[in-house]
Each structure stands twice: as C-alpha cells, then as structure tokens.
mmCIF file of C-alpha atoms in Angstrom:
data_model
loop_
_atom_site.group_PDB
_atom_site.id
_atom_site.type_symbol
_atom_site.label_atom_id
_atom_site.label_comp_id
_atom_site.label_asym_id
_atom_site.label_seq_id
_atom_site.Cartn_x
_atom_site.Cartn_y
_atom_site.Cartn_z
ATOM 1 C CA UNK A 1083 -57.058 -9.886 -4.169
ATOM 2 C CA UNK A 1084 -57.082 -13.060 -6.107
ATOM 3 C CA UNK A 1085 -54.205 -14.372 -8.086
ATOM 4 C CA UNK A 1086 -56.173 -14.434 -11.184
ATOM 5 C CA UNK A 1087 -57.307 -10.791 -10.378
ATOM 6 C CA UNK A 1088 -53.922 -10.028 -9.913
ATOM 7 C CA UNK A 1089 -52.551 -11.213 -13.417
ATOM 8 C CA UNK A 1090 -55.373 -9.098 -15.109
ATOM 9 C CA UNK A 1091 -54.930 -5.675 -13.772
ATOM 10 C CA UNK A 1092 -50.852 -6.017 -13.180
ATOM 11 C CA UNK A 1093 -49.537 -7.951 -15.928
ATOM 12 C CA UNK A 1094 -48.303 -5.629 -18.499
ATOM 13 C CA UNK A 1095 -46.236 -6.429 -22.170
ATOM 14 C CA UNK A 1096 -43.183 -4.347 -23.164
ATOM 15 C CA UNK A 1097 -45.737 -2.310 -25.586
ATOM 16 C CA UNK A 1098 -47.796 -1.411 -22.982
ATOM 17 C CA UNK A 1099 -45.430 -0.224 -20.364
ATOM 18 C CA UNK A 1100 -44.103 1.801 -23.567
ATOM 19 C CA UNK A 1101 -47.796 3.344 -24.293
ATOM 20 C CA UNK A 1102 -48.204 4.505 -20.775
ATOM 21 C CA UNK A 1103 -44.939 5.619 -19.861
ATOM 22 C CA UNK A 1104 -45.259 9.315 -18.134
ATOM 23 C CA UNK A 1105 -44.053 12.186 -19.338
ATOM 24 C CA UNK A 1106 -40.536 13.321 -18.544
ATOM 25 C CA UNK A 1107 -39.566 16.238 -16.856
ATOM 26 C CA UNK A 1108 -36.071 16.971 -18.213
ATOM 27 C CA UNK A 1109 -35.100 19.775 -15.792
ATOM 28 C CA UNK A 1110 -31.831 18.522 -14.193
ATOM 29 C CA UNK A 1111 -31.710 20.926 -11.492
ATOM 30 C CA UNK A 1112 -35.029 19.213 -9.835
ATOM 31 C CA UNK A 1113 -34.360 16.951 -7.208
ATOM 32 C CA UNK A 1114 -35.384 13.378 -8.021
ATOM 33 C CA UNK A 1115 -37.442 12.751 -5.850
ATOM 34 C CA UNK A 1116 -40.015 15.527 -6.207
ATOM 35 C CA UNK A 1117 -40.321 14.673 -9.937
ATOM 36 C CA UNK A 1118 -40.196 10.627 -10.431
ATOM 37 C CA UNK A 1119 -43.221 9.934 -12.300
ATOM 38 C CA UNK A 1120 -42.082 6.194 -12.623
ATOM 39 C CA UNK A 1121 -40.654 3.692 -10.173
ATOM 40 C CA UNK A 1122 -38.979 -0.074 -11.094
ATOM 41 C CA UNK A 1123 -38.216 -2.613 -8.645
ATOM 42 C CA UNK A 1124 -36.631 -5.309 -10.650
ATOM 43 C CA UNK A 1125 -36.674 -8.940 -9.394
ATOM 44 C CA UNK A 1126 -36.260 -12.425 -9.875
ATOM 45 C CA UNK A 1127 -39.492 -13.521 -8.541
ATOM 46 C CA UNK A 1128 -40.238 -15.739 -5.772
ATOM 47 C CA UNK A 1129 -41.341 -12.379 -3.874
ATOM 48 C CA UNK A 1130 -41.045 -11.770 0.058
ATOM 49 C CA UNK A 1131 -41.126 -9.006 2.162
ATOM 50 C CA UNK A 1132 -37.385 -7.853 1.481
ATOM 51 C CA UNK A 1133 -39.235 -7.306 -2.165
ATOM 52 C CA UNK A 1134 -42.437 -5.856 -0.453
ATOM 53 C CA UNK A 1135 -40.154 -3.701 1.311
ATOM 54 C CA UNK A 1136 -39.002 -1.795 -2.070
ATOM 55 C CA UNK A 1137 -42.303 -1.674 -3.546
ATOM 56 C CA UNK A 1138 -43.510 0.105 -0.845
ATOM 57 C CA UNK A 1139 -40.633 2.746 -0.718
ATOM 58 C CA UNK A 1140 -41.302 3.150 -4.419
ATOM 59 C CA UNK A 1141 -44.097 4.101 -3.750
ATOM 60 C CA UNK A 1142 -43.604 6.527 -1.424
ATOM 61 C CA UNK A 1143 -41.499 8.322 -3.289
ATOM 62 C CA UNK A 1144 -43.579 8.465 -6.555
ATOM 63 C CA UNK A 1145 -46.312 9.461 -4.315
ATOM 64 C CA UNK A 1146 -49.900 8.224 -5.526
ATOM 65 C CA UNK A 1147 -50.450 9.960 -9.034
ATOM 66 C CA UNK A 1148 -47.021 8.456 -9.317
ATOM 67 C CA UNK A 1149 -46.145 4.420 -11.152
ATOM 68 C CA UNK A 1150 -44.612 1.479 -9.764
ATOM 69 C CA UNK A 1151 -43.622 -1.306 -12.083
ATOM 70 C CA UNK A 1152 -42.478 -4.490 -10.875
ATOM 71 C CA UNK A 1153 -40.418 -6.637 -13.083
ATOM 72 C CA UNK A 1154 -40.143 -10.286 -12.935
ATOM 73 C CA UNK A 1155 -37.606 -11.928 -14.689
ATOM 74 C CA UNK A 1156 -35.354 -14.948 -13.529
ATOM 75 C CA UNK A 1157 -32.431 -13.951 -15.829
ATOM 76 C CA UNK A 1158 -30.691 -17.232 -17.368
ATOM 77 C CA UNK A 1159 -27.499 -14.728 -17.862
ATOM 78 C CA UNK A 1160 -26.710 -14.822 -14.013
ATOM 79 C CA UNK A 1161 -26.439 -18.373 -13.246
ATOM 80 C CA UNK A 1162 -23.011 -20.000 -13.779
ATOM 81 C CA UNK A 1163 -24.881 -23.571 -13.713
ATOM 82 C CA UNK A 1164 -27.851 -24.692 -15.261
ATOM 83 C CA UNK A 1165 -29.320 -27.049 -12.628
ATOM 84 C CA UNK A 1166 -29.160 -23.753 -10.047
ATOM 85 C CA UNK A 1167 -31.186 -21.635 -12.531
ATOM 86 C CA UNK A 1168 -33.694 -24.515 -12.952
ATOM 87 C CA UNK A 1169 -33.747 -24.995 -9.346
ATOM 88 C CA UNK A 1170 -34.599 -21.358 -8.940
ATOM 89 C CA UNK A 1171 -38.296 -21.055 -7.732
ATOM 90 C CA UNK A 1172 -40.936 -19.270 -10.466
ATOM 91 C CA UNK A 1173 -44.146 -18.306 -8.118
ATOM 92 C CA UNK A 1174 -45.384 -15.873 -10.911
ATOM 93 C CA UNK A 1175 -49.265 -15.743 -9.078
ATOM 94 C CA UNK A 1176 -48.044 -15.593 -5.835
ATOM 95 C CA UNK A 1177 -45.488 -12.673 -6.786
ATOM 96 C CA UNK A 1178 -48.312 -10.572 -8.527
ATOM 97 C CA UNK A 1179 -50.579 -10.624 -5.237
ATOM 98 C CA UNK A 1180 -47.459 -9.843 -3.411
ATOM 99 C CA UNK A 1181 -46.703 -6.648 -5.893
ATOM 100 C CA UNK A 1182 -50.169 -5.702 -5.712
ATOM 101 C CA UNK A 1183 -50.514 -5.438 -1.927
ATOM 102 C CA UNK A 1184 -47.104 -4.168 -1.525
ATOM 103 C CA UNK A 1185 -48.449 -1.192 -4.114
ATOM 104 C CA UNK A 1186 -47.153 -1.764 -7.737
ATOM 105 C CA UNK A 1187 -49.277 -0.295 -10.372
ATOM 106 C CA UNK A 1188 -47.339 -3.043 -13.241
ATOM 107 C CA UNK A 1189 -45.751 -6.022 -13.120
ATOM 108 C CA UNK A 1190 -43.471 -6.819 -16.299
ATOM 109 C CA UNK A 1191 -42.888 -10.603 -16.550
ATOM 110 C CA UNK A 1192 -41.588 -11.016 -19.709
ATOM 111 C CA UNK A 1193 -40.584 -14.510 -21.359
ATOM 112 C CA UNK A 1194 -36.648 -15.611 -22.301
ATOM 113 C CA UNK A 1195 -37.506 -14.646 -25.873
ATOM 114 C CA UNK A 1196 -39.079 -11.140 -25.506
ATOM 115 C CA UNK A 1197 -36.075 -10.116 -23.516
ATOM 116 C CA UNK A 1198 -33.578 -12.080 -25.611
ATOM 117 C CA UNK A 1199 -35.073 -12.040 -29.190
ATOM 118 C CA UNK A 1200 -32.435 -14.441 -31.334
ATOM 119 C CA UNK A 1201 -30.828 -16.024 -27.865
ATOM 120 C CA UNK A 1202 -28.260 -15.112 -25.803
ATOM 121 C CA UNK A 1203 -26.843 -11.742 -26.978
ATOM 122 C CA UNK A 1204 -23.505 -11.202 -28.727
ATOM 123 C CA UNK A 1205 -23.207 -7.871 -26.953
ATOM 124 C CA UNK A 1206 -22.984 -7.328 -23.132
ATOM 125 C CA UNK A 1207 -22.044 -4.574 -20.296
ATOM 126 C CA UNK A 1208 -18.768 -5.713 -18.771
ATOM 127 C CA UNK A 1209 -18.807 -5.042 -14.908
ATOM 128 C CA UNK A 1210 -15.071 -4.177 -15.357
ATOM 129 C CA UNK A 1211 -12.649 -5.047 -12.384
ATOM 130 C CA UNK A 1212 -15.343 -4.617 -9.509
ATOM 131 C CA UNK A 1213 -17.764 -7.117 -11.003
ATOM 132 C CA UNK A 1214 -14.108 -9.743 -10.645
ATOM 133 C CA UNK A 1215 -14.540 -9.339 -7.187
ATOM 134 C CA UNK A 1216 -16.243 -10.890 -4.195
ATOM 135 C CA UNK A 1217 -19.339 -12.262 -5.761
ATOM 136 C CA UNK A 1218 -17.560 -12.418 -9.311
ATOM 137 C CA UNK A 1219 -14.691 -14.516 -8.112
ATOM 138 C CA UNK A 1220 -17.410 -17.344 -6.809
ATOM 139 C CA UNK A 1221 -19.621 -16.565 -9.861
ATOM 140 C CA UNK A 1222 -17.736 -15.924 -12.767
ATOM 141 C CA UNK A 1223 -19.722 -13.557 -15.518
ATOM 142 C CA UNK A 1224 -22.650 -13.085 -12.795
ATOM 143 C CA UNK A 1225 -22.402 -9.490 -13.165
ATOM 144 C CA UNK A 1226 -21.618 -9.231 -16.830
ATOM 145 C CA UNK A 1227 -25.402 -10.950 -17.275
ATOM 146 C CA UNK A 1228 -27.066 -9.081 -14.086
ATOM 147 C CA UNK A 1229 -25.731 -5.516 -15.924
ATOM 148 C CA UNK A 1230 -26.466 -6.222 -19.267
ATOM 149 C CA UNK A 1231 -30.314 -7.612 -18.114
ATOM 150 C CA UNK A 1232 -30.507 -3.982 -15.703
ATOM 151 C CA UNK A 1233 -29.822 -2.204 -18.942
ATOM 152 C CA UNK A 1234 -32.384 -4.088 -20.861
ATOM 153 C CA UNK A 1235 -35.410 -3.624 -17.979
ATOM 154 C CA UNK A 1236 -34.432 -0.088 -17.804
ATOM 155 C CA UNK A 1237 -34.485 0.907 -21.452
ATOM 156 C CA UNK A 1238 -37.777 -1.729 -21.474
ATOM 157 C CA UNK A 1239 -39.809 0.310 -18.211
ATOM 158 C CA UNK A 1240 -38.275 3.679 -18.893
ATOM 159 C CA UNK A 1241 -37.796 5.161 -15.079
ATOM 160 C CA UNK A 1242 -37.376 7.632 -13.251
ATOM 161 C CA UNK A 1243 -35.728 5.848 -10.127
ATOM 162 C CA UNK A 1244 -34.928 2.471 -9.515
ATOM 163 C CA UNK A 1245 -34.711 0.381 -6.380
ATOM 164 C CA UNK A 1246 -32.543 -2.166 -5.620
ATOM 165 C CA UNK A 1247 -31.915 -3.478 -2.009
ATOM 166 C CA UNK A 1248 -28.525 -3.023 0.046
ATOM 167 C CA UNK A 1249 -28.280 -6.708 0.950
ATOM 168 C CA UNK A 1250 -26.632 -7.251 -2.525
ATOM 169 C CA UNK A 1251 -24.516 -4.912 -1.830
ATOM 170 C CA UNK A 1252 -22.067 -5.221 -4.983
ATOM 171 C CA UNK A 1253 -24.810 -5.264 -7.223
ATOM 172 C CA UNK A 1254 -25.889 -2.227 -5.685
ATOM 173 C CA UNK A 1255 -22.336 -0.574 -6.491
ATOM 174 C CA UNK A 1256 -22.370 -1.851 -9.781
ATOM 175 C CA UNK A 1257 -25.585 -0.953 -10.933
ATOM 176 C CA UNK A 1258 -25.088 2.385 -9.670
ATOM 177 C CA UNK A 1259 -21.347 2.657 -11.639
ATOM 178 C CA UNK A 1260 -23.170 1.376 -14.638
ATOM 179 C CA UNK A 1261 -25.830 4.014 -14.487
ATOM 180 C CA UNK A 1262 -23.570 6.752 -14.012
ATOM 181 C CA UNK A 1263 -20.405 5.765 -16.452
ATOM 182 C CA UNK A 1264 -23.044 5.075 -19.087
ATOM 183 C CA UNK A 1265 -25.459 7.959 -18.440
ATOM 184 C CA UNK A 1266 -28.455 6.040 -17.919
ATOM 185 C CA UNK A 1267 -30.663 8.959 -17.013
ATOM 186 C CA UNK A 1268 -32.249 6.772 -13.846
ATOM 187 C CA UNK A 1269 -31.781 7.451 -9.984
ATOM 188 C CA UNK A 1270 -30.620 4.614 -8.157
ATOM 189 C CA UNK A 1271 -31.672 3.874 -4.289
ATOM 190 C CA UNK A 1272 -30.278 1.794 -2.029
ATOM 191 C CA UNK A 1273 -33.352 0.191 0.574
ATOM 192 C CA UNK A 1274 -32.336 -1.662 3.714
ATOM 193 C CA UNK A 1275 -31.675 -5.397 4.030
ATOM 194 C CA UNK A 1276 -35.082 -6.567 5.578
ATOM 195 C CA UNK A 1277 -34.189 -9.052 7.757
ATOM 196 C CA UNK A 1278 -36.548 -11.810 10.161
ATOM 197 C CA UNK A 1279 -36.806 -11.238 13.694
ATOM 198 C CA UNK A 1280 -33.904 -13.377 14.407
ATOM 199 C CA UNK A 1281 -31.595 -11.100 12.179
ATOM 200 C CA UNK A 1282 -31.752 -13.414 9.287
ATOM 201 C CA UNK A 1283 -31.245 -11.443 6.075
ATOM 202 C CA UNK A 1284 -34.589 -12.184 3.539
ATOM 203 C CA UNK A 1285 -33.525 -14.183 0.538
ATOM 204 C CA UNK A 1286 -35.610 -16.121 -1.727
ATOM 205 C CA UNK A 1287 -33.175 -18.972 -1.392
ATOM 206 C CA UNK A 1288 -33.637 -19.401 2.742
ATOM 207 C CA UNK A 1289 -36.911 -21.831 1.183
ATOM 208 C CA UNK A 1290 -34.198 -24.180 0.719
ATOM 209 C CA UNK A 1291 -32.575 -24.409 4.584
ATOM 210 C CA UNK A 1292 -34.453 -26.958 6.689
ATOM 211 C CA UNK A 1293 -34.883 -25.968 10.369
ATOM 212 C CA UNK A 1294 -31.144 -26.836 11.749
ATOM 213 C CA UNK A 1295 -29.409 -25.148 8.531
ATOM 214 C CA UNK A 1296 -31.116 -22.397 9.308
ATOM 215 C CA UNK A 1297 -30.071 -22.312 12.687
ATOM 216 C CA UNK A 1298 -26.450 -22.717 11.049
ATOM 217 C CA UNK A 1299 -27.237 -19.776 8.644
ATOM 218 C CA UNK A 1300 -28.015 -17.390 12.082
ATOM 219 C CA UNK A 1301 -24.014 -16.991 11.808
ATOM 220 C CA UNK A 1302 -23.706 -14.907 9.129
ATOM 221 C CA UNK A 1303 -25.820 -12.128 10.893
ATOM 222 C CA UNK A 1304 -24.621 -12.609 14.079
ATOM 223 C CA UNK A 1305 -21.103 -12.115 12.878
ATOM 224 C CA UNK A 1306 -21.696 -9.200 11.177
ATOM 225 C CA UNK A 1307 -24.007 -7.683 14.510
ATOM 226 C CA UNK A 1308 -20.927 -8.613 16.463
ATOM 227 C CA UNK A 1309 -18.389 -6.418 14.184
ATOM 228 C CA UNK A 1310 -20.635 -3.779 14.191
ATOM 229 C CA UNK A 1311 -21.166 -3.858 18.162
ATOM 230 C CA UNK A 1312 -16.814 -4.608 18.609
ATOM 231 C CA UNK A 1313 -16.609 -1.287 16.215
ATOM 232 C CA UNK A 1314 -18.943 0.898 18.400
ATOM 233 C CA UNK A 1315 -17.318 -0.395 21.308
ATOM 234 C CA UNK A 1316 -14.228 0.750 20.393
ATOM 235 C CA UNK A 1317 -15.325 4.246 19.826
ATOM 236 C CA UNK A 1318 -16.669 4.494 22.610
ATOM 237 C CA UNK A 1319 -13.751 4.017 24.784
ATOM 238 C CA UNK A 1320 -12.200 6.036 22.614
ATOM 239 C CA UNK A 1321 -14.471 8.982 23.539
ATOM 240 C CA UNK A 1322 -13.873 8.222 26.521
ATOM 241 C CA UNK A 1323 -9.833 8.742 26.600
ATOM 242 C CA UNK A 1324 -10.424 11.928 24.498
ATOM 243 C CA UNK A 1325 -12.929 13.331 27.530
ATOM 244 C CA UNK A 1326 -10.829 11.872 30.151
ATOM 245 C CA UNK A 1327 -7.524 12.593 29.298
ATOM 246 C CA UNK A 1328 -6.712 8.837 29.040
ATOM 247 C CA UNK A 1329 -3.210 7.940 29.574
ATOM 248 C CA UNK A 1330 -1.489 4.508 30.203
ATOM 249 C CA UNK A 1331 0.343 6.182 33.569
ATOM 250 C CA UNK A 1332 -2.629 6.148 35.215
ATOM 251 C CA UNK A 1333 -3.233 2.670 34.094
ATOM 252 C CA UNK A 1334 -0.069 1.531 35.812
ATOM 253 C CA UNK A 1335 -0.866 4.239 38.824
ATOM 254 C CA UNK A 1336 -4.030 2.286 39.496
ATOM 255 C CA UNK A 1337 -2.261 -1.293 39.059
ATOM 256 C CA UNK A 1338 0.667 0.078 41.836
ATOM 257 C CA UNK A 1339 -2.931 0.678 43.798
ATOM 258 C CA UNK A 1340 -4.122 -2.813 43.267
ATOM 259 C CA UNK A 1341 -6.777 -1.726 41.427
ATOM 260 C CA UNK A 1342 -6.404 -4.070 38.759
ATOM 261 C CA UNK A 1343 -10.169 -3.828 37.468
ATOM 262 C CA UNK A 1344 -10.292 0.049 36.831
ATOM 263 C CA UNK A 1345 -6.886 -0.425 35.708
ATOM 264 C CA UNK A 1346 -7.501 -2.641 32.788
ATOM 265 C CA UNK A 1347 -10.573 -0.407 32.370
ATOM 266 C CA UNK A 1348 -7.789 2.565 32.013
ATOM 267 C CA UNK A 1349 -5.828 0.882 29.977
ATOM 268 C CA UNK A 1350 -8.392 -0.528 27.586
ATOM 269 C CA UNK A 1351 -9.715 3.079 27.028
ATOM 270 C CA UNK A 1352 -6.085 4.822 26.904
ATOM 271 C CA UNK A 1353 -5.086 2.513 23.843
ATOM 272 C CA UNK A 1354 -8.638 2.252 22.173
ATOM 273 C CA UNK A 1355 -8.275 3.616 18.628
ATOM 274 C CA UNK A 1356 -10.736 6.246 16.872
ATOM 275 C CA UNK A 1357 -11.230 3.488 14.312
ATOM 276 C CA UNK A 1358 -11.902 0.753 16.744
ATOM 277 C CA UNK A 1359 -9.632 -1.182 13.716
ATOM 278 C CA UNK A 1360 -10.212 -3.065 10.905
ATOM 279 C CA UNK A 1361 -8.916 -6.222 12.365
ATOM 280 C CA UNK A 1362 -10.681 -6.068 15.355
ATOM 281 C CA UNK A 1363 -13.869 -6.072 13.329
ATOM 282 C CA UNK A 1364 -12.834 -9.047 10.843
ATOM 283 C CA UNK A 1365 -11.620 -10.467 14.070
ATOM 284 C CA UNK A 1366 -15.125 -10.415 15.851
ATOM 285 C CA UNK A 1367 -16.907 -11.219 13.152
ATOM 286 C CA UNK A 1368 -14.964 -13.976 12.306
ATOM 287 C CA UNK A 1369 -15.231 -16.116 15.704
ATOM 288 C CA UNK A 1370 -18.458 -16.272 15.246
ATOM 289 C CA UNK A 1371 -18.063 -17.789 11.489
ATOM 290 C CA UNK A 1372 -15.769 -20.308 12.914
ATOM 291 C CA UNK A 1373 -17.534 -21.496 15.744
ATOM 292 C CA UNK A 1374 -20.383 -21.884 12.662
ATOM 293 C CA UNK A 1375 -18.034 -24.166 11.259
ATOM 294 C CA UNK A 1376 -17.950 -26.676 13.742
ATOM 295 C CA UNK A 1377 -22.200 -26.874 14.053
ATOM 296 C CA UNK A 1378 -24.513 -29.450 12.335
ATOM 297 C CA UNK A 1379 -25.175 -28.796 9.943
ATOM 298 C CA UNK A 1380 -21.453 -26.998 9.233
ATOM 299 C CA UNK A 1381 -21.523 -23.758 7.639
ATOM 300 C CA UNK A 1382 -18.714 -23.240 4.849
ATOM 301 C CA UNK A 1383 -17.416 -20.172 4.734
ATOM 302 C CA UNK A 1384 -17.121 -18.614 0.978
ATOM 303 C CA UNK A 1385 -15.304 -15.074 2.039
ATOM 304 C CA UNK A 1386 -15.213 -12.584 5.002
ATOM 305 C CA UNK A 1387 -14.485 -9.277 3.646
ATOM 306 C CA UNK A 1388 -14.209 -5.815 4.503
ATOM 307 C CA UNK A 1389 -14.283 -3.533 1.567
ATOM 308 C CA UNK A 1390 -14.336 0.151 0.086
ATOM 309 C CA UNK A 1391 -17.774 0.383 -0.969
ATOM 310 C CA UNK A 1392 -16.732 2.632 -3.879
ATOM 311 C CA UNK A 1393 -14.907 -0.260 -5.777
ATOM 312 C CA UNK A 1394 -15.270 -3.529 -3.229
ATOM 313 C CA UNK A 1395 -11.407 -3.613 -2.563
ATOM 314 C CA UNK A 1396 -9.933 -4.992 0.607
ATOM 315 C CA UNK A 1397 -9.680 -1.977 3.287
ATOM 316 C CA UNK A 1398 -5.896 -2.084 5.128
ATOM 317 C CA UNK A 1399 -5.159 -2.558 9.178
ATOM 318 C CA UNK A 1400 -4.630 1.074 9.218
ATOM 319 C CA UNK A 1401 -7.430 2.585 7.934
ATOM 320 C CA UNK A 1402 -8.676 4.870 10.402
ATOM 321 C CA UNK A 1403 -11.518 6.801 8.976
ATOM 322 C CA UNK A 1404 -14.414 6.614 6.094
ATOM 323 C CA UNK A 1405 -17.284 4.105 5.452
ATOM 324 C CA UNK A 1406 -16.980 0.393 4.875
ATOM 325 C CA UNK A 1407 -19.016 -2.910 3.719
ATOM 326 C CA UNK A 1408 -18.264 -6.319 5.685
ATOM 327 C CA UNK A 1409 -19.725 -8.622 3.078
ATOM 328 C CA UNK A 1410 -19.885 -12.442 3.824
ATOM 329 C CA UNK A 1411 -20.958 -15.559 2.213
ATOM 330 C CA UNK A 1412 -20.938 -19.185 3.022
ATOM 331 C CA UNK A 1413 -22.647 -22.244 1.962
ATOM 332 C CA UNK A 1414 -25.127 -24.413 4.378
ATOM 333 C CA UNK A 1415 -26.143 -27.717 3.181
ATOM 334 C CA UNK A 1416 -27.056 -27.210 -0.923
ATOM 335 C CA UNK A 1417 -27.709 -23.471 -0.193
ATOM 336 C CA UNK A 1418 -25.097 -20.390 -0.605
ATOM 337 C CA UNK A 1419 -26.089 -16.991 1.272
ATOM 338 C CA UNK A 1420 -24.847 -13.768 1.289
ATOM 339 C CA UNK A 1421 -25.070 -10.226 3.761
ATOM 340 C CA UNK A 1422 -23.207 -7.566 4.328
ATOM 341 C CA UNK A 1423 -23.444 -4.374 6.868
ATOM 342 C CA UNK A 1424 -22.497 -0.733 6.346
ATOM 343 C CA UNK A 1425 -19.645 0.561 8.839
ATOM 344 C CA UNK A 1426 -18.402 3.474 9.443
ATOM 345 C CA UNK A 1427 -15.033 4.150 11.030
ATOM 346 C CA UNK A 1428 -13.439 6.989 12.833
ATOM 347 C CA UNK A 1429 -17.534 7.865 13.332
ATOM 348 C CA UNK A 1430 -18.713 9.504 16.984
ATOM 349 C CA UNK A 1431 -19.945 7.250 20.025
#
C-alpha cells in the first residue's frame, strides 16, 4: 500500500466519520464486546508497533463487519513548552500506511482549527486530584488538555470502545474516571505495553536516544523486571513456609548443625512475607535506577513510584494485599521516558 493510496481510502473529515457512524445498539445488558460496531485508537502520530498493537486488538474485537478509526492529532493542549510540541515528530503518510496494515478502516487527522474552532477553549475537563499527580506534578495541566481533547475525539468518532495502551498508565486511569464520572457511553480497554526485544517500552520519543542513551534508557525496564521478579520471589518462599511449616527454630536448629546454607535458606523462607513488601520492590527496582545514574550517558531519575491504580496514590510499607502500578520516569540526554508494570501483592506463587 502506497502512502498516497493510503491518504485516499483512510483519510476521513469530522462530517464523514459523522455520515457513516453505525447504528447503536442501546441495550445495556449486552456485553460490549459482542456489540461494538465502532472502534477508536486515538494517537499522536508518529505510529509504531505499540500503536499497531491497538489497531489490531480493535479490530479483533469489532470483528470484520465491525470499524476502526484511527485518530491523529498531536494535541497543542498537552505540552507544557512550545519548543517540545514543535519538536514532536508529524509522519502523517507514514502513520496512514501503518493504520492501514495494522487494520483501521479511518484515520481522522484533523487540523488545530477543526478541533479548536476560535483557539484554545475557555472550557476544559479538570483531571481533579489524580491528574496533580505523578505525570501532573512534572507536567502541569497535561491532563487537563489530554481529557478535554479525549472528550472532543470521542464526541467527534462516536464509539463504541476505545483503546488506549497500559504504558501510560495514568492516562489510562484517567480516561477511564472521565468516562465513567461523566457518562460517556464508551468502553475503555487497557492493551499491553509493547515493548522491543530488549524490554524497552515503545515510545515515539525513543527516535530521539542515540545508541548509548538508549543503552542508559534499558534501566527503566530492567528496574521494573527486577521488582516484579524480587515480588514473585518473595511469594514464593512464602509458599514455601506455609507448606513447610516454616519456623525460625529450625533455622537456628540447622545453624547449631553447621548447616549454615539451608539455614539461611530456613530462615529466608520462615520470615518471607505474603506480600513480598512494598519496600522490597521500590528497593529492587531502585538499585538498578541508581546504578543508571552513574552510566554515560547518566540517566536522571524523575520519580519511582508505587501506586493504587484506582487514584495513583503512594501505597504504604504495610500493604499486604491488592494490585499495584510501579510507574517510573527519568530523563536521558534531551529525552524524558516513562513505564510502569502491574503488580499484584499477597497473589499465589
């Protein structure tokens, strides 16, 4: 498929996407999923296969008789500074080939204007305490402009379900809070982080690392591989003390022995906690990030967290059950990245 292929049988105006909408089945009691007619995966542009990724789960869940619409829109809203939203990449013909192989029936690439007749609006969504957070500490108002251009893109394309990926994790959350305090009558899904072979989360900003920041940028995945891995470690010694029996006497029984290797072992699994802990898992994943600190080039370290996923807030020492985010991000040379991974504590080996 040719770019200029592409742009004829993909590009679509706000009027057309409004002419050809499907038709609605209202019955709340159907599940999604069986009855999305329409499917939006909104973007930014500068496509890769993270993006590919949710085209093509769109598309399997609207099934073929079913439409995908892409939007692309780099929203002016989101950027605290202007140099980083003119340094942001546009790659409008390479984007459409990507939709199109990737499955999208539409793409929706609307100008400044057509989205924000008169300029900047007056009126915006607010993302309330969560969107203060994390992400909105760094970028003051980011979320304010990503909500209120959501809102706009889904009363433009009309869906049924909308897909946004889990590696912007806190946009995930808010979009989702939006959707549901304001009744937009949309399902959101969540897709998985794509990452490269190497673990390296897909971003449309890793253009910008040159071979040895990249290397630097490794850090934030491997940090947040070895929390995951300290975590399941930790429950699985704890398994083990609950099938065992577990108990620090026969630690010290074994160390009166001189077995001083299967006594660690004992003790290691009688005081392993169901949790595996919450500091454990900043602690692993933050050794990593530190050593990163010291590399050339040095990777600056923005915020470690481990959060509710419900409303982003710090989760305590002694939390011992329910799921988590660890979200990170850290700059390398001119270039700020993000990740996060899902946890789970108090879960079963």
């Amino acid at each position: 498929m040719t770019a200029s292929a592409s742009a004829a049988t993909l590009l679509r105006t706000a009027a057309e996407l409004a002419a050809h909408a499907p038709d609605r089945d209202p019955a709340p009691s159907e599940a999604p999923a069986t009855r999305a007619e329409r499917a939006v995966v909104m973007t930014m542009g500068a496509l890769h296969e993270g993006h590919a990724s949710l085209i093509q789960t769109a598309r399997a869940v609207v099934g073929p008789a079913g439409q995908v619409v892409v939007t692309v829109f780099v929203n002016p809203l989101q950027f605290g500074e202007s140099a980083d939203l003119d340094r942001y990449p546009r790659t409008l013909d390479a984007d459409l080939a990507v939709a199109g192989a990737a499955g999208a029936d539409v793409v929706f690439a609307p100008s400044v204007d057509e989205v924000y007749p008169g300029g900047e609006p007056q009126v915006r969504i607010s993302a309330g305490p969560m969107g203060e957070r994390l992400e909105g500490a760094s970028r003051p108002g980011h979320f304010d402009g990503m909500l209120t251009v959501v809102a706009k893109l889904l009363h433009l394309t009309r869906p049924d379900v909308a897909f946004f990926g889990q590696k912007d994790a806190q946009q995930l959350a808010l979009i989702r809070r939006m959707v549901r305090d304001l009744n937009f009558p949309v399902e959101i899904v969540g897709v998985e982080t794509a990452r490269e072979p190497d673990g390296l989360a897909l971003s449309s900003r890793n253009r910008f690392l040159d071979p040895h920041e990249r290397h630097t940028a490794l850090a934030l995945s491997r940090a947040l591989f070895a929390a995951r891995d300290r975590l399941a470690a930790q429950q699985a010694l704890h398994a083990r003390a609950q099938a065992a029996g577990a108990t620090e006497s026969r630690a010290a029984g074994l160390t009166r022995l001189g077995e001083s290797r299967l006594a660690a072992d004992a003790q290691a699994v009688a005081r392993a906690r169901p949790d595996g802990g919450p500091a454990a898992v900043r602690a692993a994943a933050r050794a990593i990030l530190d050593d990163a600190a010291a590399e050339q080039p040095p990777l600056a370290l923005d915020y470690l967290a481990l959060v509710d996923p419900a409303d982003f807030t710090e989760i305590p020492d002694d939390r011992t059950a329910g799921d988590a985010i660890l979200a990170v991000a850290a700059r390398v040379g001119t270039t700020r990245l993000i990740d996060n991974i899902p946890l789970t504590f108090g879960a079963p080996a």
